[in-house]
Amino acid sequence: METNNKKWLFLLVLALIWGSSFILIKRGLVGLTPIQLGSLRIIFSAIFLLVIGFKTLPQIPQNKWKYIALTGLFGTFIPAFLFAIAQTQIDSSISSILNSLTPMNTLLIGILAFGLTPKRSQIIGVIIGLVGSAILILNGAATHPEQNYYAILVIIASICYATNVNLLKKYLSDLSPLSISTGNFSVMLLPALLILSFSDFFQVFQLPQTQHSMLFVLILGVVGTGIANIIFFKLIQISSPVFATSVTYLIPVVAFFWGLVDSEVLSAIQLVGALIILFGVYLSSKK
């Protein structure tokens, strides 16, 4: 398959996987705390990747391990907990819309830290995207004041993703996606186990509700994190950081569908804010 066709295929597959991740998080939170969910998501992903990719770890040069650790921290570890905490208070569809700020943040971090030169349309897109996110946050704050803080957590997670993708493109493009993913999770496994052990998980492990929620987190960890990360790293290698993160244009569409199935509803002002964000992200991601 030609590279151009392959990158669009990867983009669509990722949109389906990650767009479904938000409803899996919501289901997982029924019987788990956010800290337990975040830890288990990383642990399940790590076990899966170590089984299939342990032999690729020697391919990682010693001087690259610091970037493996950093991309694991920003690309998965911090966001796994931030999204879980945020979705205790905000709908999965709103969470996915705020996550669509990732391409815009990728551009901003590329400009500030990696020397990218933006076009005027990209700068305008950044401003428009910020306006859209402000509408969502302020609307949530007006009806549910506690949501303001939780919406900001999703924006912080999108900044982490943006930092991750710039680091991947600049420092790890010469490594295979499987070795990067396996390296990431081999570094994160021990901290995740330690956090889980202090979360009272083993006191509630036998509860049917806890075990039921763990099934959703297992799918989230193996498919939504492990397999998706391999595809995403490959997409970054054959395209650009901003194109790869433009998957977040499509994620809200999938997440919104799941939200409707789960009886979530966007208000008119939230829909306006979502459309403004997506338009801003589109402008900021233009070449």
Coordinates of C-alpha atoms in Angstrom, one line a residue:
M1 CA 0.0 0.0 0.0
E2 CA 1.3 3.5 -0.9
T3 CA 2.4 5.6 2.1
N4 CA -0.2 8.3 1.5
N5 CA -3.1 5.7 1.6
K6 CA -1.5 3.9 4.5
K7 CA -1.4 7.0 6.7
W8 CA -5.1 7.7 6.1
L9 CA -5.9 4.1 6.9
F10 CA -3.9 4.4 10.2
L11 CA -5.7 7.7 10.9
L12 CA -9.2 6.2 10.6
V13 CA -8.3 3.1 12.6
L14 CA -6.9 5.2 15.4
A15 CA -10.0 7.4 15.3
L16 CA -12.2 4.4 15.9
I17 CA -10.0 3.0 18.7
W18 CA -9.4 6.2 20.6
G19 CA -12.9 7.5 19.9
S20 CA -14.2 4.5 21.8
S21 CA -11.7 4.9 24.6
F22 CA -13.7 7.6 26.4
I23 CA -16.8 5.4 26.8
L24 CA -14.5 2.6 28.1
I25 CA -13.1 4.9 30.7
K26 CA -16.6 5.9 31.7
R27 CA -17.5 2.2 32.1
G28 CA -14.3 1.5 34.0
L29 CA -15.0 4.2 36.5
V30 CA -18.2 2.5 37.6
G31 CA -16.3 0.0 39.8
L32 CA -12.8 1.6 39.9
T33 CA -11.4 4.8 41.2
P34 CA -9.5 7.1 38.7
I35 CA -6.2 6.1 40.2
Q36 CA -7.0 2.4 40.0
L37 CA -8.2 2.8 36.4
G38 CA -5.1 4.7 35.3
S39 CA -2.8 2.2 36.9
L40 CA -4.5 -0.9 35.5
R41 CA -4.6 0.7 32.0
I42 CA -0.9 1.0 32.1
I43 CA -0.3 -2.4 33.6
F44 CA -2.5 -4.2 31.1
S45 CA -0.8 -2.4 28.2
A46 CA 2.6 -3.2 29.6
I47 CA 2.0 -6.9 30.0
F48 CA 0.6 -7.1 26.5
L49 CA 3.5 -5.2 24.9
L50 CA 6.2 -7.0 26.9
V51 CA 4.7 -10.4 25.7
I52 CA 4.8 -9.4 22.0
G53 CA 7.7 -6.9 22.0
F54 CA 10.2 -7.9 24.7
K55 CA 12.8 -9.0 22.1
T56 CA 12.8 -5.5 20.5
L57 CA 14.1 -3.8 23.7
P58 CA 17.8 -4.4 22.8
Q59 CA 17.2 -2.4 19.6
I60 CA 16.9 0.7 21.8
P61 CA 20.3 2.5 22.1
Q62 CA 21.4 3.4 25.6
N63 CA 21.4 7.1 24.8
K64 CA 17.7 6.9 23.7
W65 CA 16.3 5.6 26.9
K66 CA 15.9 9.0 28.4
Y67 CA 13.6 9.9 25.5
I68 CA 11.8 6.6 25.9
A69 CA 11.1 7.5 29.5
L70 CA 10.0 11.0 28.6
T71 CA 7.6 9.9 25.8
G72 CA 6.2 7.2 28.1
L73 CA 5.6 9.9 30.8
F74 CA 4.0 12.5 28.6
G75 CA 2.4 10.1 26.0
T76 CA 0.6 7.7 28.4
F77 CA 1.4 7.9 32.1
I78 CA 0.2 11.4 33.0
P79 CA -2.8 11.5 30.6
A80 CA -4.0 8.0 31.7
F81 CA -4.7 9.5 35.2
L82 CA -5.8 12.9 34.0
F83 CA -8.5 11.6 31.7
A84 CA -9.7 9.1 34.4
I85 CA -10.0 11.9 37.0
A86 CA -11.6 14.3 34.5
Q87 CA -14.3 11.9 33.5
T88 CA -15.6 11.6 37.0
Q89 CA -17.2 15.0 36.4
I90 CA -17.5 15.7 32.7
D91 CA -19.1 13.7 29.9
S92 CA -17.0 11.5 27.6
S93 CA -18.0 13.5 24.6
I94 CA -16.9 16.8 26.1
S95 CA -13.6 15.1 27.1
S96 CA -13.0 14.0 23.5
I97 CA -13.7 17.5 22.2
L98 CA -11.2 19.1 24.5
N99 CA -8.7 16.4 23.5
S100 CA -9.0 17.7 19.9
L101 CA -6.8 20.6 21.0
T102 CA -3.8 18.3 20.7
P103 CA -2.8 19.2 17.1
M104 CA -3.0 22.9 18.0
N105 CA -0.8 22.3 21.1
T106 CA 1.5 20.2 19.0
L107 CA 2.0 23.3 16.7
L108 CA 2.5 25.6 19.7
I109 CA 5.1 23.4 21.3
G110 CA 6.8 22.8 18.0
I111 CA 7.1 26.6 17.6
L112 CA 8.3 27.3 21.2
A113 CA 10.6 24.3 21.7
F114 CA 11.5 22.9 18.3
G115 CA 11.9 25.9 16.1
L116 CA 8.9 25.5 13.8
T117 CA 7.9 28.6 11.8
P118 CA 4.1 29.0 11.8
K119 CA 1.9 30.5 9.0
R120 CA -0.6 33.2 9.7
S121 CA -3.5 30.8 9.2
Q122 CA -2.0 28.5 11.9
I123 CA -1.8 31.4 14.4
I124 CA -5.4 32.3 13.7
G125 CA -6.4 28.7 14.1
V126 CA -4.7 28.6 17.5
I127 CA -6.6 31.7 18.7
I128 CA -9.9 30.3 17.4
G129 CA -9.3 27.0 19.1
L130 CA -8.6 28.7 22.4
V131 CA -11.9 30.6 22.0
G132 CA -13.8 27.4 21.4
S133 CA -12.2 25.7 24.5
A134 CA -13.0 28.8 26.6
I135 CA -16.7 28.5 25.6
L136 CA -16.8 24.9 26.6
I137 CA -15.1 25.5 29.9
L138 CA -17.1 28.6 30.8
N139 CA -20.4 26.9 29.9
G140 CA -19.5 24.0 32.1
A141 CA -18.5 26.4 34.9
A142 CA -21.8 28.2 34.7
T143 CA -23.9 25.1 35.0
H144 CA -21.5 22.9 37.1
P145 CA -18.8 25.1 38.7
E146 CA -16.7 22.0 39.7
Q147 CA -16.3 21.0 36.0
N148 CA -14.0 24.0 35.3
Y149 CA -11.1 22.3 37.0
Y150 CA -11.8 18.9 35.4
A151 CA -12.0 20.3 31.9
I152 CA -8.6 21.9 32.4
L153 CA -7.2 18.5 33.3
V154 CA -8.1 17.3 29.8
I155 CA -6.4 20.3 28.3
I156 CA -3.2 19.5 30.3
A157 CA -3.4 15.9 29.0
S158 CA -3.6 17.3 25.4
I159 CA -0.5 19.4 26.1
C160 CA 1.3 16.2 27.3
Y161 CA 0.3 14.4 24.1
A162 CA 1.6 17.3 22.0
T163 CA 4.9 17.3 23.9
N164 CA 5.1 13.5 23.3
V165 CA 4.6 13.6 19.6
N166 CA 7.2 16.3 19.1
L167 CA 9.7 14.3 21.1
L168 CA 8.9 11.1 19.1
K169 CA 9.4 12.8 15.8
K170 CA 12.6 14.6 16.7
Y171 CA 14.4 11.9 18.7
L172 CA 12.9 8.4 18.1
S173 CA 11.9 8.3 14.4
D174 CA 14.7 5.8 13.7
L175 CA 13.3 3.2 16.1
S176 CA 10.5 0.7 15.3
P177 CA 7.1 1.5 16.7
L178 CA 7.0 -1.8 18.6
S179 CA 10.3 -1.1 20.4
I180 CA 9.3 2.4 21.3
S181 CA 5.9 1.2 22.7
T182 CA 7.5 -1.7 24.6
G183 CA 10.2 0.5 26.0
N184 CA 7.7 3.1 27.1
F185 CA 5.6 0.6 29.1
S186 CA 8.6 -1.3 30.5
V187 CA 9.6 2.0 32.1
M188 CA 6.1 2.7 33.4
L189 CA 5.2 -0.7 34.7
L190 CA 6.8 -0.5 38.1
P191 CA 5.5 3.0 39.0
A192 CA 2.0 1.9 37.9
L193 CA 2.2 -1.2 40.1
L194 CA 3.3 0.9 43.1
I195 CA 0.5 3.4 42.6
L196 CA -2.0 0.5 42.3
S197 CA -0.8 -1.1 45.5
F198 CA -1.5 2.1 47.5
S199 CA -5.0 2.6 46.0
D200 CA -6.9 -0.1 48.1
F201 CA -7.4 -2.0 44.9
F202 CA -6.7 -5.4 46.5
Q203 CA -9.3 -4.8 49.2
V204 CA -12.1 -4.4 46.5
F205 CA -10.7 -6.8 43.9
Q206 CA -13.2 -9.5 44.7
L207 CA -16.3 -7.3 44.2
P208 CA -18.3 -8.2 41.0
Q209 CA -18.5 -4.5 40.1
T210 CA -14.8 -4.1 40.3
Q211 CA -14.1 -7.2 38.1
H212 CA -16.7 -6.1 35.6
S213 CA -15.0 -2.7 35.3
M214 CA -11.7 -4.3 34.9
L215 CA -12.9 -6.0 31.6
F216 CA -13.4 -2.6 30.1
V217 CA -10.0 -1.4 31.3
L218 CA -8.4 -4.5 29.9
I219 CA -9.8 -3.6 26.4
L220 CA -8.8 0.0 27.0
G221 CA -5.2 -1.1 27.9
V222 CA -4.6 -3.7 25.2
V223 CA -6.4 -2.2 22.3
G224 CA -6.9 1.5 23.2
T225 CA -3.4 2.0 24.5
G226 CA -1.0 -0.9 23.5
I227 CA -2.1 -1.6 19.9
A228 CA -3.1 2.0 19.3
N229 CA 0.3 3.3 20.4
I230 CA 2.1 1.1 17.9
I231 CA -0.1 2.3 15.1
F232 CA 0.3 5.9 16.2
F233 CA 4.1 5.8 16.4
K234 CA 4.1 4.3 12.9
L235 CA 1.8 7.1 11.7
I236 CA 4.2 9.7 13.1
Q237 CA 7.1 8.1 11.2
I238 CA 5.4 8.1 7.8
S239 CA 3.7 11.5 8.2
S240 CA 4.2 14.6 10.4
P241 CA 3.5 15.3 14.0
V242 CA 0.6 17.6 13.3
F243 CA -1.0 15.2 10.7
A244 CA -0.7 12.4 13.2
T245 CA -2.4 14.3 16.0
S246 CA -5.2 15.4 13.5
V247 CA -6.7 12.1 14.4
T248 CA -8.3 14.1 17.2
Y249 CA -10.6 15.8 14.6
L250 CA -12.3 12.4 14.1
I251 CA -12.2 11.1 17.7
P252 CA -15.0 13.4 18.9
V253 CA -17.3 12.1 16.1
V254 CA -16.8 8.5 17.4
A255 CA -17.0 9.5 21.0
F256 CA -20.1 11.6 20.4
F257 CA -21.8 8.5 18.8
W258 CA -21.0 6.4 21.9
G259 CA -22.2 9.3 24.1
L260 CA -25.6 9.3 22.3
V261 CA -25.8 5.5 22.9
D262 CA -25.1 6.2 26.6
S263 CA -27.7 9.0 26.8
E264 CA -25.2 11.9 26.8
V265 CA -26.5 15.1 25.2
L266 CA -24.5 18.2 24.0
S267 CA -26.2 21.5 24.6
A268 CA -26.4 24.1 21.8
I269 CA -23.6 26.2 23.3
Q270 CA -21.4 23.2 23.8
L271 CA -22.0 22.2 20.1
V272 CA -21.0 25.7 19.1
G273 CA -17.9 25.5 21.2
A274 CA -17.0 22.1 19.7
L275 CA -17.4 23.3 16.1
I276 CA -15.2 26.4 16.9
I277 CA -12.5 24.1 18.4
L278 CA -12.5 21.8 15.3
F279 CA -12.3 24.7 12.9
G280 CA -9.4 26.2 14.9
V281 CA -7.6 22.9 14.9
Y282 CA -8.2 22.6 11.2
L283 CA -6.5 25.9 10.5
S284 CA -3.7 25.3 12.9
S285 CA -2.9 22.0 11.3
K286 CA -2.7 23.2 7.7
K287 CA 0.7 22.9 6.1

